[in-house]
PDB file of C-alpha atoms in Angstrom:
ATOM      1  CA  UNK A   1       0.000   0.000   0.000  1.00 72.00           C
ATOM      2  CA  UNK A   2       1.429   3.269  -0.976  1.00 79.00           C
ATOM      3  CA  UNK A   3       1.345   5.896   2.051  1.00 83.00           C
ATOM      4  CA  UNK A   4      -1.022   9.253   0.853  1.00 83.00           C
ATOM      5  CA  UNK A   5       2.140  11.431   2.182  1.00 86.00           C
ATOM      6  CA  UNK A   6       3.781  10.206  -1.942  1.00 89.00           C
ATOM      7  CA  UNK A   7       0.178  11.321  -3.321  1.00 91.00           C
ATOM      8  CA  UNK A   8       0.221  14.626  -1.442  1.00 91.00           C
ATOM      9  CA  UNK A   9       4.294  15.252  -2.561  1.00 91.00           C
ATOM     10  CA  UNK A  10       3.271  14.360  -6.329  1.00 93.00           C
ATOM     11  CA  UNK A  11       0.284  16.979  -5.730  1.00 94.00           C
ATOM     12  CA  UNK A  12       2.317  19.550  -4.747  1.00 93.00           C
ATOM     13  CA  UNK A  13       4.844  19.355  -7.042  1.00 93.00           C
ATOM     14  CA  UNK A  14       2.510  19.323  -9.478  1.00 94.00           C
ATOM     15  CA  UNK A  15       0.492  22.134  -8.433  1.00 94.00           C
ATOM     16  CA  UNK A  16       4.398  24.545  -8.461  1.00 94.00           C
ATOM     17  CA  UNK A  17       4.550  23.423 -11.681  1.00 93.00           C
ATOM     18  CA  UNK A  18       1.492  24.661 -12.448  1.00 94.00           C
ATOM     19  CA  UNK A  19       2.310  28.187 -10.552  1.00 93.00           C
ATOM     20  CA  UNK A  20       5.773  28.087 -12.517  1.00 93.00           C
ATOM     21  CA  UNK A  21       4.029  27.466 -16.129  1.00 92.00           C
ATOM     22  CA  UNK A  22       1.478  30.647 -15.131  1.00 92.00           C
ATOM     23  CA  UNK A  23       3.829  32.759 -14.082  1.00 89.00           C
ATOM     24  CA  UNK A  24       6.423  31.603 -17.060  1.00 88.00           C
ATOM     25  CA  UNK A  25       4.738  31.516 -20.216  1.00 86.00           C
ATOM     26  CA  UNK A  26       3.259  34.266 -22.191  1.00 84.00           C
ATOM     27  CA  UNK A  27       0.358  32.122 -24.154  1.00 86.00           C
ATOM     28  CA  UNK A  28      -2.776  32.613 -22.321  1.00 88.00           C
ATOM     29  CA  UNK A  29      -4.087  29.265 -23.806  1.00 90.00           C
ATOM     30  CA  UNK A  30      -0.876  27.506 -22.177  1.00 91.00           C
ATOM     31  CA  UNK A  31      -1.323  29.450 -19.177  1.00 92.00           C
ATOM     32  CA  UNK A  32      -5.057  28.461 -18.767  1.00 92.00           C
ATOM     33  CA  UNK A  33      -3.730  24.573 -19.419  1.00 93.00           C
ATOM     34  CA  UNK A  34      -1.728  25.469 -16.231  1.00 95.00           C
ATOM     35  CA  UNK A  35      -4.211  26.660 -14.448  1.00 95.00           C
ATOM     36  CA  UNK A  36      -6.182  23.460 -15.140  1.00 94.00           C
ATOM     37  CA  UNK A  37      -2.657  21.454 -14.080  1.00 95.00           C
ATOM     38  CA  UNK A  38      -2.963  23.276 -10.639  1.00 95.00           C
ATOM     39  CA  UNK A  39      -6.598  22.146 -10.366  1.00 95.00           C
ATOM     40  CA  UNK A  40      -5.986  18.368 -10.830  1.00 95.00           C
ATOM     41  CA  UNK A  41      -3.067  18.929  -7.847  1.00 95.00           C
ATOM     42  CA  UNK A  42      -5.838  19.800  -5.607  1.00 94.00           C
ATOM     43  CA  UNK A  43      -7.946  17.269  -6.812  1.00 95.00           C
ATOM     44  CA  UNK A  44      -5.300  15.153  -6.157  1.00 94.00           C
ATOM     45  CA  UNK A  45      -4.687  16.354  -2.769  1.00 93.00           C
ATOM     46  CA  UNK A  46      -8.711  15.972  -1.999  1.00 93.00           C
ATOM     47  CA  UNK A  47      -9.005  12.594  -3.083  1.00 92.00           C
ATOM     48  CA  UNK A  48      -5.886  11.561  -1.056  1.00 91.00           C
ATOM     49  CA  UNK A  49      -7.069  13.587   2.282  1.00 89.00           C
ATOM     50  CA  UNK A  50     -10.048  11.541   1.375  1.00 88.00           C
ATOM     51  CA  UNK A  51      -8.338   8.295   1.537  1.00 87.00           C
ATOM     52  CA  UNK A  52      -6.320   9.104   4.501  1.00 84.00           C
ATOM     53  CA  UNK A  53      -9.412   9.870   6.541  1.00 84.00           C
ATOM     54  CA  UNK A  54     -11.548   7.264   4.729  1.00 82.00           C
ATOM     55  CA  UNK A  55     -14.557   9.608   3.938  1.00 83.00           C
ATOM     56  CA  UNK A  56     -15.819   9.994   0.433  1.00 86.00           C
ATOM     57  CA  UNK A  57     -16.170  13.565   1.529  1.00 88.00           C
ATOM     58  CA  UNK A  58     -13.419  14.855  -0.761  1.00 88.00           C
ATOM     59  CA  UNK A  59     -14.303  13.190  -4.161  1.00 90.00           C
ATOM     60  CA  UNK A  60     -17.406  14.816  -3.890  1.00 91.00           C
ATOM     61  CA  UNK A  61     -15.271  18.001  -3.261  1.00 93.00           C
ATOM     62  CA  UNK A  62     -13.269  16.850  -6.373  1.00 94.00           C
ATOM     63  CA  UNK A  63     -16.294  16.443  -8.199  1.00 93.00           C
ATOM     64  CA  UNK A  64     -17.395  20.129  -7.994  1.00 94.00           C
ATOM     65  CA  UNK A  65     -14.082  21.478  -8.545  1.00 94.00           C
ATOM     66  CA  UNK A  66     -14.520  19.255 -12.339  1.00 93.00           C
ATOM     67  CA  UNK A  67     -17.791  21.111 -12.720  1.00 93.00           C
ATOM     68  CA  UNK A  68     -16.492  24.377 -11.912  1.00 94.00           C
ATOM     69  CA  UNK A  69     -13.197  23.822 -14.184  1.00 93.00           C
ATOM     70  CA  UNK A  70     -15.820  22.649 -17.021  1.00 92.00           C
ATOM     71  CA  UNK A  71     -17.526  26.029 -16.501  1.00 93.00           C
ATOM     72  CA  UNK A  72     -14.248  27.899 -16.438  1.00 93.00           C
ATOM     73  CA  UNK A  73     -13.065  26.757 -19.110  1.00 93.00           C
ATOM     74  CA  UNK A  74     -15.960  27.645 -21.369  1.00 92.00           C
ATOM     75  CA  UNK A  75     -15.968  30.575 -20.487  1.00 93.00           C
ATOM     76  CA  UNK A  76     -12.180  31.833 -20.136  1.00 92.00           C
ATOM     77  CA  UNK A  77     -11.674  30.262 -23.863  1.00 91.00           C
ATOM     78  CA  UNK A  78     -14.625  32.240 -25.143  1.00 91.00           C
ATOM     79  CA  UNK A  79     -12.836  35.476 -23.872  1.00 89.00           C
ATOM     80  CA  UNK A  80      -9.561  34.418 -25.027  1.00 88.00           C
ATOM     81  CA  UNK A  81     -11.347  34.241 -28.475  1.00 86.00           C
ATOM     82  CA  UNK A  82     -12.871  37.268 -28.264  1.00 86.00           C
ATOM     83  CA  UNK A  83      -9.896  39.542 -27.336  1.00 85.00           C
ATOM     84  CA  UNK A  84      -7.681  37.551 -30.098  1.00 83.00           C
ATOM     85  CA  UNK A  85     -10.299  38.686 -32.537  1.00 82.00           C
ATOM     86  CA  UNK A  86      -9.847  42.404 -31.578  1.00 81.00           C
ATOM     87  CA  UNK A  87      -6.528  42.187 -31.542  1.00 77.00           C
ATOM     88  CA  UNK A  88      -4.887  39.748 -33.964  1.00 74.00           C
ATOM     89  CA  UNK A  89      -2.424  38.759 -31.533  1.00 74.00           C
ATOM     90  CA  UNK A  90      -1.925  36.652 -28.414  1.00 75.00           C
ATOM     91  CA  UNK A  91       0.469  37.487 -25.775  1.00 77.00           C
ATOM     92  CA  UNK A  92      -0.443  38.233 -22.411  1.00 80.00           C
ATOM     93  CA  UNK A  93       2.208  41.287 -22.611  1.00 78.00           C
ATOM     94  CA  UNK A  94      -0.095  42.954 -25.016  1.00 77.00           C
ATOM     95  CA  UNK A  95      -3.011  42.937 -22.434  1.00 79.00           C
ATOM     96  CA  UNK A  96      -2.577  45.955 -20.208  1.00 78.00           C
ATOM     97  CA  UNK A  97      -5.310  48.295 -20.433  1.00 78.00           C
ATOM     98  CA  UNK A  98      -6.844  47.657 -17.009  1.00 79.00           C
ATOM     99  CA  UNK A  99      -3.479  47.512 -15.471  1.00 78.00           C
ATOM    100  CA  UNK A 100      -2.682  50.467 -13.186  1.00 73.00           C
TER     101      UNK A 100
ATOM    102  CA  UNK B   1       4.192  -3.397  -6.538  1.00 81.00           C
ATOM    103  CA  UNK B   2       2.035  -0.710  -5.559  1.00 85.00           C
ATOM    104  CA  UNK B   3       4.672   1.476  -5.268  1.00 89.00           C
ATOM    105  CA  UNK B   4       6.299   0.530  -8.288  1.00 92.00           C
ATOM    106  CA  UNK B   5       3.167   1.149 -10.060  1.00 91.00           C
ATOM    107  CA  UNK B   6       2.721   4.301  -8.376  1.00 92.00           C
ATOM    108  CA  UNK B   7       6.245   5.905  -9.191  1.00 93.00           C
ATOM    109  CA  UNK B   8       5.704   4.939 -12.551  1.00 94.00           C
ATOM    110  CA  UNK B   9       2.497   6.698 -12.877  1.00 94.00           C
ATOM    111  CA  UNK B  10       4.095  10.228 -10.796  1.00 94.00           C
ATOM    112  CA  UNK B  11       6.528   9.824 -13.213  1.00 95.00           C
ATOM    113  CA  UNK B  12       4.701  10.218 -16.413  1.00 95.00           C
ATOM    114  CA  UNK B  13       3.113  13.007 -14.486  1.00 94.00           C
ATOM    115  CA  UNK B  14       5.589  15.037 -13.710  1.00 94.00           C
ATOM    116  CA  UNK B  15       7.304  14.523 -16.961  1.00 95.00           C
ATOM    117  CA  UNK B  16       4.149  15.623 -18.698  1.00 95.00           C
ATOM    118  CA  UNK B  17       3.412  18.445 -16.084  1.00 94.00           C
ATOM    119  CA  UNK B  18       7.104  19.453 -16.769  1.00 93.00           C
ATOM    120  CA  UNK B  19       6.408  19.075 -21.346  1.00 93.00           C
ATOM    121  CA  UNK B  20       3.538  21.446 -20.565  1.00 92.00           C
ATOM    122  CA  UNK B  21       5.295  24.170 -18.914  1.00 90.00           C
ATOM    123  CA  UNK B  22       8.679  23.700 -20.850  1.00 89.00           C
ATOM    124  CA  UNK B  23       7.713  23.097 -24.508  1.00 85.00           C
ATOM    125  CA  UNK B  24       7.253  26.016 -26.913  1.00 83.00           C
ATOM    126  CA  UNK B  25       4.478  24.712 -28.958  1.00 85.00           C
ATOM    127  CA  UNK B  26       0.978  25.116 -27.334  1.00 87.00           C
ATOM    128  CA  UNK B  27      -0.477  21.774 -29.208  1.00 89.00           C
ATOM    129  CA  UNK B  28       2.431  19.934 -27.826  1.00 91.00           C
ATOM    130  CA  UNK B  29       1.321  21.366 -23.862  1.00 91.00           C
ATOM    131  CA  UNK B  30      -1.970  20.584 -24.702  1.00 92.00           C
ATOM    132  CA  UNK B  31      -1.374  16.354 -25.348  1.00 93.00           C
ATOM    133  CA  UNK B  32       1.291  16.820 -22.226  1.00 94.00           C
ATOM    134  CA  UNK B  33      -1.585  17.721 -20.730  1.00 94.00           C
ATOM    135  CA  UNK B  34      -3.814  14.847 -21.525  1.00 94.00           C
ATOM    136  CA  UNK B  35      -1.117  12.251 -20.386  1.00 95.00           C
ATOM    137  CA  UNK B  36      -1.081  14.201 -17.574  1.00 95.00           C
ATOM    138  CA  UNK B  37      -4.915  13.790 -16.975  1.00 94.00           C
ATOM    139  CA  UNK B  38      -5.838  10.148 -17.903  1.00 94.00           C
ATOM    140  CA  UNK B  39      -2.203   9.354 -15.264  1.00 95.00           C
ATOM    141  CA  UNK B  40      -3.864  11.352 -12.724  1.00 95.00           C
ATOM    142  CA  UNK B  41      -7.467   9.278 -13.437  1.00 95.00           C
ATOM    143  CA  UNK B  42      -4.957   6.062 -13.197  1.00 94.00           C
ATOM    144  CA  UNK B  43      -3.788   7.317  -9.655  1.00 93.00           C
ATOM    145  CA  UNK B  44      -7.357   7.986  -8.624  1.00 93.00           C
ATOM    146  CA  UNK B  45      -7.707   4.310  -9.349  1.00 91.00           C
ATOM    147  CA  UNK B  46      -5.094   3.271  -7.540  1.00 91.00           C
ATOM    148  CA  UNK B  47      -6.822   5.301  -4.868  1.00 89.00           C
ATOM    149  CA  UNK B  48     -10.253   3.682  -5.014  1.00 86.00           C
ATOM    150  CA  UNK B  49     -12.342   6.413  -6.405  1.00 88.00           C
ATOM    151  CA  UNK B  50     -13.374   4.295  -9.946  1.00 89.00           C
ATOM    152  CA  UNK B  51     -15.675   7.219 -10.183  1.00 90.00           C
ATOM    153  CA  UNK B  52     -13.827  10.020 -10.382  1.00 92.00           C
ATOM    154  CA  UNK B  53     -11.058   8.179 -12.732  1.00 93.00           C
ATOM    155  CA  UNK B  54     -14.033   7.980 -14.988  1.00 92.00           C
ATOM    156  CA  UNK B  55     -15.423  11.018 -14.828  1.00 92.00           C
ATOM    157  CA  UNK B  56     -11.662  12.622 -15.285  1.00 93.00           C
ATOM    158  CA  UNK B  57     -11.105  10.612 -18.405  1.00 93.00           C
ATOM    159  CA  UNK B  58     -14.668  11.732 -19.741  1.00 93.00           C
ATOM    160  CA  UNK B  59     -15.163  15.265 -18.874  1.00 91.00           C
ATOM    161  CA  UNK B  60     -11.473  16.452 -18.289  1.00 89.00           C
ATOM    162  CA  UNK B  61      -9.219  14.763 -20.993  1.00 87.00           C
ATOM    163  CA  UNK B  62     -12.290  14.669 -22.989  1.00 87.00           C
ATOM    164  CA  UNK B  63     -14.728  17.459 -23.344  1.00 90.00           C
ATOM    165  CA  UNK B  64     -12.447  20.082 -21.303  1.00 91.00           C
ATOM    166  CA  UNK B  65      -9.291  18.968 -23.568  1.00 92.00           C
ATOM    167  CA  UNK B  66     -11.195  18.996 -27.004  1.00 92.00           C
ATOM    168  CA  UNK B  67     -12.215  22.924 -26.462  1.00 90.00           C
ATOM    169  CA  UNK B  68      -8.241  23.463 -25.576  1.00 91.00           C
ATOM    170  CA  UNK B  69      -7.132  21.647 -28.597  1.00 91.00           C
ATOM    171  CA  UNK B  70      -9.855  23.399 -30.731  1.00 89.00           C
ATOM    172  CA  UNK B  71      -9.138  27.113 -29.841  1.00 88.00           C
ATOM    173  CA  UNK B  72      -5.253  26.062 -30.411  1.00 87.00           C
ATOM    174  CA  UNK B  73      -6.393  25.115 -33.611  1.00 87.00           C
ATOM    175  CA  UNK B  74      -8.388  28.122 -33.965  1.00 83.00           C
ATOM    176  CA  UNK B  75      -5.963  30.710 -32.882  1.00 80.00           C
ATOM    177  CA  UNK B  76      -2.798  30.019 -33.148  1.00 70.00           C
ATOM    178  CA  UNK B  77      -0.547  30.657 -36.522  1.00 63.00           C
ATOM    179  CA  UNK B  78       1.697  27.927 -36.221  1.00 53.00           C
ATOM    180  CA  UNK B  79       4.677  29.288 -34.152  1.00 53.00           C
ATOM    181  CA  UNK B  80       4.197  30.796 -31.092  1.00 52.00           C
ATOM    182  CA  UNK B  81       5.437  32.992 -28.444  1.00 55.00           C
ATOM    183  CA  UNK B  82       5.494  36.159 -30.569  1.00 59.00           C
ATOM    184  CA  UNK B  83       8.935  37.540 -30.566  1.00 65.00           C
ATOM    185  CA  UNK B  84      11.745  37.640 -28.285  1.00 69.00           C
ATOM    186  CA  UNK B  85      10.889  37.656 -24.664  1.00 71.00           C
ATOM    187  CA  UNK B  86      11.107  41.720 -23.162  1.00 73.00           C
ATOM    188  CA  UNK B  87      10.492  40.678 -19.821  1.00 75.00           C
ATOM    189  CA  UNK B  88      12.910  37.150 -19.609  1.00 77.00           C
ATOM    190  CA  UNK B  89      15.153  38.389 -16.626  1.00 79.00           C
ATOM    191  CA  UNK B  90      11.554  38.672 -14.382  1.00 80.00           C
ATOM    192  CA  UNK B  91       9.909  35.661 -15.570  1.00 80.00           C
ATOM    193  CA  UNK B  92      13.117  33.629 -14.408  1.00 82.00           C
ATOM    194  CA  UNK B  93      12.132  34.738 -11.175  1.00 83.00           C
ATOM    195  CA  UNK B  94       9.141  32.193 -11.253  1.00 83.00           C
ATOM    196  CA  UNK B  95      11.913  29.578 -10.699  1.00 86.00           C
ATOM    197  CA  UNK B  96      13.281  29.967  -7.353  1.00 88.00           C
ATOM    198  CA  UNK B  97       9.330  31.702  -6.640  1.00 87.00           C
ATOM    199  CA  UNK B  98       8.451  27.889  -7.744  1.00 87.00           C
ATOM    200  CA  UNK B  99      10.779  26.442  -5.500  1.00 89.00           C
ATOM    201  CA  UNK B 100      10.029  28.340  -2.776  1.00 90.00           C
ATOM    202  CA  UNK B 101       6.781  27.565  -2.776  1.00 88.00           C
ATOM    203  CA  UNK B 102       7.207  23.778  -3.464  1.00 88.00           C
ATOM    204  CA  UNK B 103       9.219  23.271  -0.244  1.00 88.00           C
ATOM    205  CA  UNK B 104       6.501  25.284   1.756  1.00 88.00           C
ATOM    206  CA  UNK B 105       3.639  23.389   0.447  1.00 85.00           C
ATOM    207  CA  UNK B 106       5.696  20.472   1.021  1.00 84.00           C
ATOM    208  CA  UNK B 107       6.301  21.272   4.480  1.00 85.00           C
ATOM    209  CA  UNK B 108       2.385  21.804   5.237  1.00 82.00           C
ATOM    210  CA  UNK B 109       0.736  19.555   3.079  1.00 79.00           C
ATOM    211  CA  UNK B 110       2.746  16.557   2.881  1.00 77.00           C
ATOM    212  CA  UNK B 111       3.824  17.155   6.619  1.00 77.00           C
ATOM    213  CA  UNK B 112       0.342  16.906   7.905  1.00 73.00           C
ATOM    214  CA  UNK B 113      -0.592  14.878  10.730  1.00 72.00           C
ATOM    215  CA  UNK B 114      -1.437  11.776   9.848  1.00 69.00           C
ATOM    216  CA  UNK B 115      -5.403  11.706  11.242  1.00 65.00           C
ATOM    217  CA  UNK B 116      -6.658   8.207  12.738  1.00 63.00           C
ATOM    218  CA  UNK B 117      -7.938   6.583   9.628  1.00 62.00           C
ATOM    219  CA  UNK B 118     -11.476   5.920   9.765  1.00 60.00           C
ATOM    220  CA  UNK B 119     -13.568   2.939   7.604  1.00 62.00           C
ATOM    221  CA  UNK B 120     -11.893   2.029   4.260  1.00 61.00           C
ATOM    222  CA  UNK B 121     -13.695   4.236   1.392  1.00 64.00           C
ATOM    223  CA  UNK B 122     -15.538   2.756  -1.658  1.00 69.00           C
ATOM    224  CA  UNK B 123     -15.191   5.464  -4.336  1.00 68.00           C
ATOM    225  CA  UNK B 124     -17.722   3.680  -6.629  1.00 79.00           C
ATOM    226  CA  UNK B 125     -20.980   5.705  -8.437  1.00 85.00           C
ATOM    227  CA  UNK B 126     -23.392   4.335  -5.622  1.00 86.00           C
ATOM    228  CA  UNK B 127     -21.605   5.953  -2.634  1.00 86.00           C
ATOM    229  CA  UNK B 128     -20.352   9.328  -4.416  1.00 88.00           C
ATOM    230  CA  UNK B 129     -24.127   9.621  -5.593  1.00 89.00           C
ATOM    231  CA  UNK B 130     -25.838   9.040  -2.102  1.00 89.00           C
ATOM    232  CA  UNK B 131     -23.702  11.496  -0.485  1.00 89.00           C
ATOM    233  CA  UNK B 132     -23.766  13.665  -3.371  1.00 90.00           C
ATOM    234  CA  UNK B 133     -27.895  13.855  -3.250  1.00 92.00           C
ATOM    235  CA  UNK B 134     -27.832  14.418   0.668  1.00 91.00           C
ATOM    236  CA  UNK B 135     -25.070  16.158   2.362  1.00 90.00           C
ATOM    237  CA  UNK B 136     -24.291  17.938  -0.871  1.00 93.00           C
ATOM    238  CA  UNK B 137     -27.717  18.255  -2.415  1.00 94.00           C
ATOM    239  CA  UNK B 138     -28.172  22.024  -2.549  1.00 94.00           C
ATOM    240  CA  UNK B 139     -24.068  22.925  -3.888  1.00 94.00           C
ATOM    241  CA  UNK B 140     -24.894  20.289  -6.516  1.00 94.00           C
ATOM    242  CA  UNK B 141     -28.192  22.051  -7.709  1.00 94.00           C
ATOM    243  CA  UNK B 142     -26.254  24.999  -7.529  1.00 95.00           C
ATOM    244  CA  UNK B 143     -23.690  23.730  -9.681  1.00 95.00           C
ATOM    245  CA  UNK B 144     -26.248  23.248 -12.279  1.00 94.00           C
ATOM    246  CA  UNK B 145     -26.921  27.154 -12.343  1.00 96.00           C
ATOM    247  CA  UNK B 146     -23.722  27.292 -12.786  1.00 95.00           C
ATOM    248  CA  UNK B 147     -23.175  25.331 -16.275  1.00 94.00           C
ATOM    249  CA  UNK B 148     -26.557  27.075 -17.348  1.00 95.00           C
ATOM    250  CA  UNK B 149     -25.176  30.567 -16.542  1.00 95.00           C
ATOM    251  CA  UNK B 150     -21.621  29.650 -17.837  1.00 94.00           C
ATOM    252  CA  UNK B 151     -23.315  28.439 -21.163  1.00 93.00           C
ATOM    253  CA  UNK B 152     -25.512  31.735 -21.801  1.00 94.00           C
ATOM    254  CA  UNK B 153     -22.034  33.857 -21.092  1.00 93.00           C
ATOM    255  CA  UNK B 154     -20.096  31.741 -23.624  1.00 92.00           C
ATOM    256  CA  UNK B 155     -23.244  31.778 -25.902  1.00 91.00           C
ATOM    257  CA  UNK B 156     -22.767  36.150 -25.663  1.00 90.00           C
ATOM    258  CA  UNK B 157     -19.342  35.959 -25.958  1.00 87.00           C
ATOM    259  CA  UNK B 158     -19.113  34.377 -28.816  1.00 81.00           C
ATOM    260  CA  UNK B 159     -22.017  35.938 -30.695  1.00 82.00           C
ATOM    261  CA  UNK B 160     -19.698  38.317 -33.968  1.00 72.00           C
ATOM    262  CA  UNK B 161     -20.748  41.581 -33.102  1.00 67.00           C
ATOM    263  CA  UNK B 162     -20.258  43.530 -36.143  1.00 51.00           C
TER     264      UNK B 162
END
């Protein structure tokens, strides 16, 4: 049996890749598949909590966060679209008009 | 055998988590990232929770990865990362920011008391469903407000105002 400790070390070092991939890249497409990277880390992290305490409580958990990542996803792409067709181009450089 | 099963499957997932972050091409990152998904469904097997590794497979490295690969296709020209980088001296930062953070979350996370384990979980439909119609009846009605509302946004979004 493999202890949930490995599970929770694979999370997390998942979920800094994910931070290092948002932070590092300039695609917003590869930065939203980043975001979703960090998302499966917490899943991850849920489902083994869930294990270790042997309550089904956190793959329900996991099971919203899926829903809400479906959702977010649908919707951030549709943005993404829409600003690429305004602008022709697709770096998250180019994107400062709100910034202060 | 567990383990070695186990270290194989962290291994194809960091190595694809890594492929995402690292390679240039954003089709490339986007098939990383499906390895990465359907090994993560594998470990949620390994974990007991059949359900989720289904429902990953089927709504994460398939409907959530089809609308990745299909705005790739849709948007980018081929090459990417426009230019050379202005800012590469800052983003290098994220590195040790990475690390950083990696040995903090490893010192809370993975470092956290080990609680008394309680009953062995079954992570089949039956018992995600009961507990997902009682405890969690009302976030899970909720959540279908949410797709509705997330659809009509995307629908408006979308619409070619011109």
């Amino acid at each position: 049996m493999v202890p949930e400790s490995y599970y929770l070390a694979l999370s997390v070092a998942l979920f800094s890749t994910g931070v290092v991939g948002v932070i590092v890249r300039r695609n917003p497409l590869v930065i939203f598949m980043s975001i979703e990277l960090m998302l499966n880390a917490a899943n991850l992290a849920f489902v083994a909590f869930g294990h270790r305490l042997g309550s089904n409580d956190g793959q329900a958990l996991v099971f919203f966060v899926m829903a809400v990542a479906a959702a977010e996803v649908a919707v951030g792409l549709a943005i993404i679209v829409a600003i690429f067709r305004l602008r022709r181009r697709l770096s998250v450089d180019d994107l400062s008009l709100m910034r202060w | 055998m567990a383990l070695v099963a186990f270290a194989l499957i962290a291994l194809i997932a960091l190595g694809s988590a890594l492929g995402l972050v690292l390679k240039r091409n954003p089709i490339h990152g986007a098939l990383f990232l499906v390895v990465n998904l359907g090994s993560i469904a594998a470990l949620y097997l390994t974990l007991g929770a059949e359900f989720l590794a289904a429902a990953q497979v089927i709504v994460y490295a398939g409907a959530i990865m089809v609308l990745f690969v299909f705005a790739i296709m849709v948007l980018i020209p081929g090459k990417e990362e426009t230019g050379p980088d202005p800012r590469r001296p800052w983003r290098l930062l994220a590195l040790p920011a990475g690390a950083i953070l990696l040995m903090l979350l490893a010192v809370y996370v993975v470092g956290a008391p080990a609680a008394p384990s309680g009953r062995a979980t079954s992570g089949g439909v039956e018992a995600i469903a009961r507990l997902l119609f009682t405890d969690y009846l009302f976030p899970f009605e909720l959540t279908s407000v949410l797709l509705l509302a997330a659809m009509v946004g995307v629908l408006l979004l979308a619409r070619r105002r011109a």
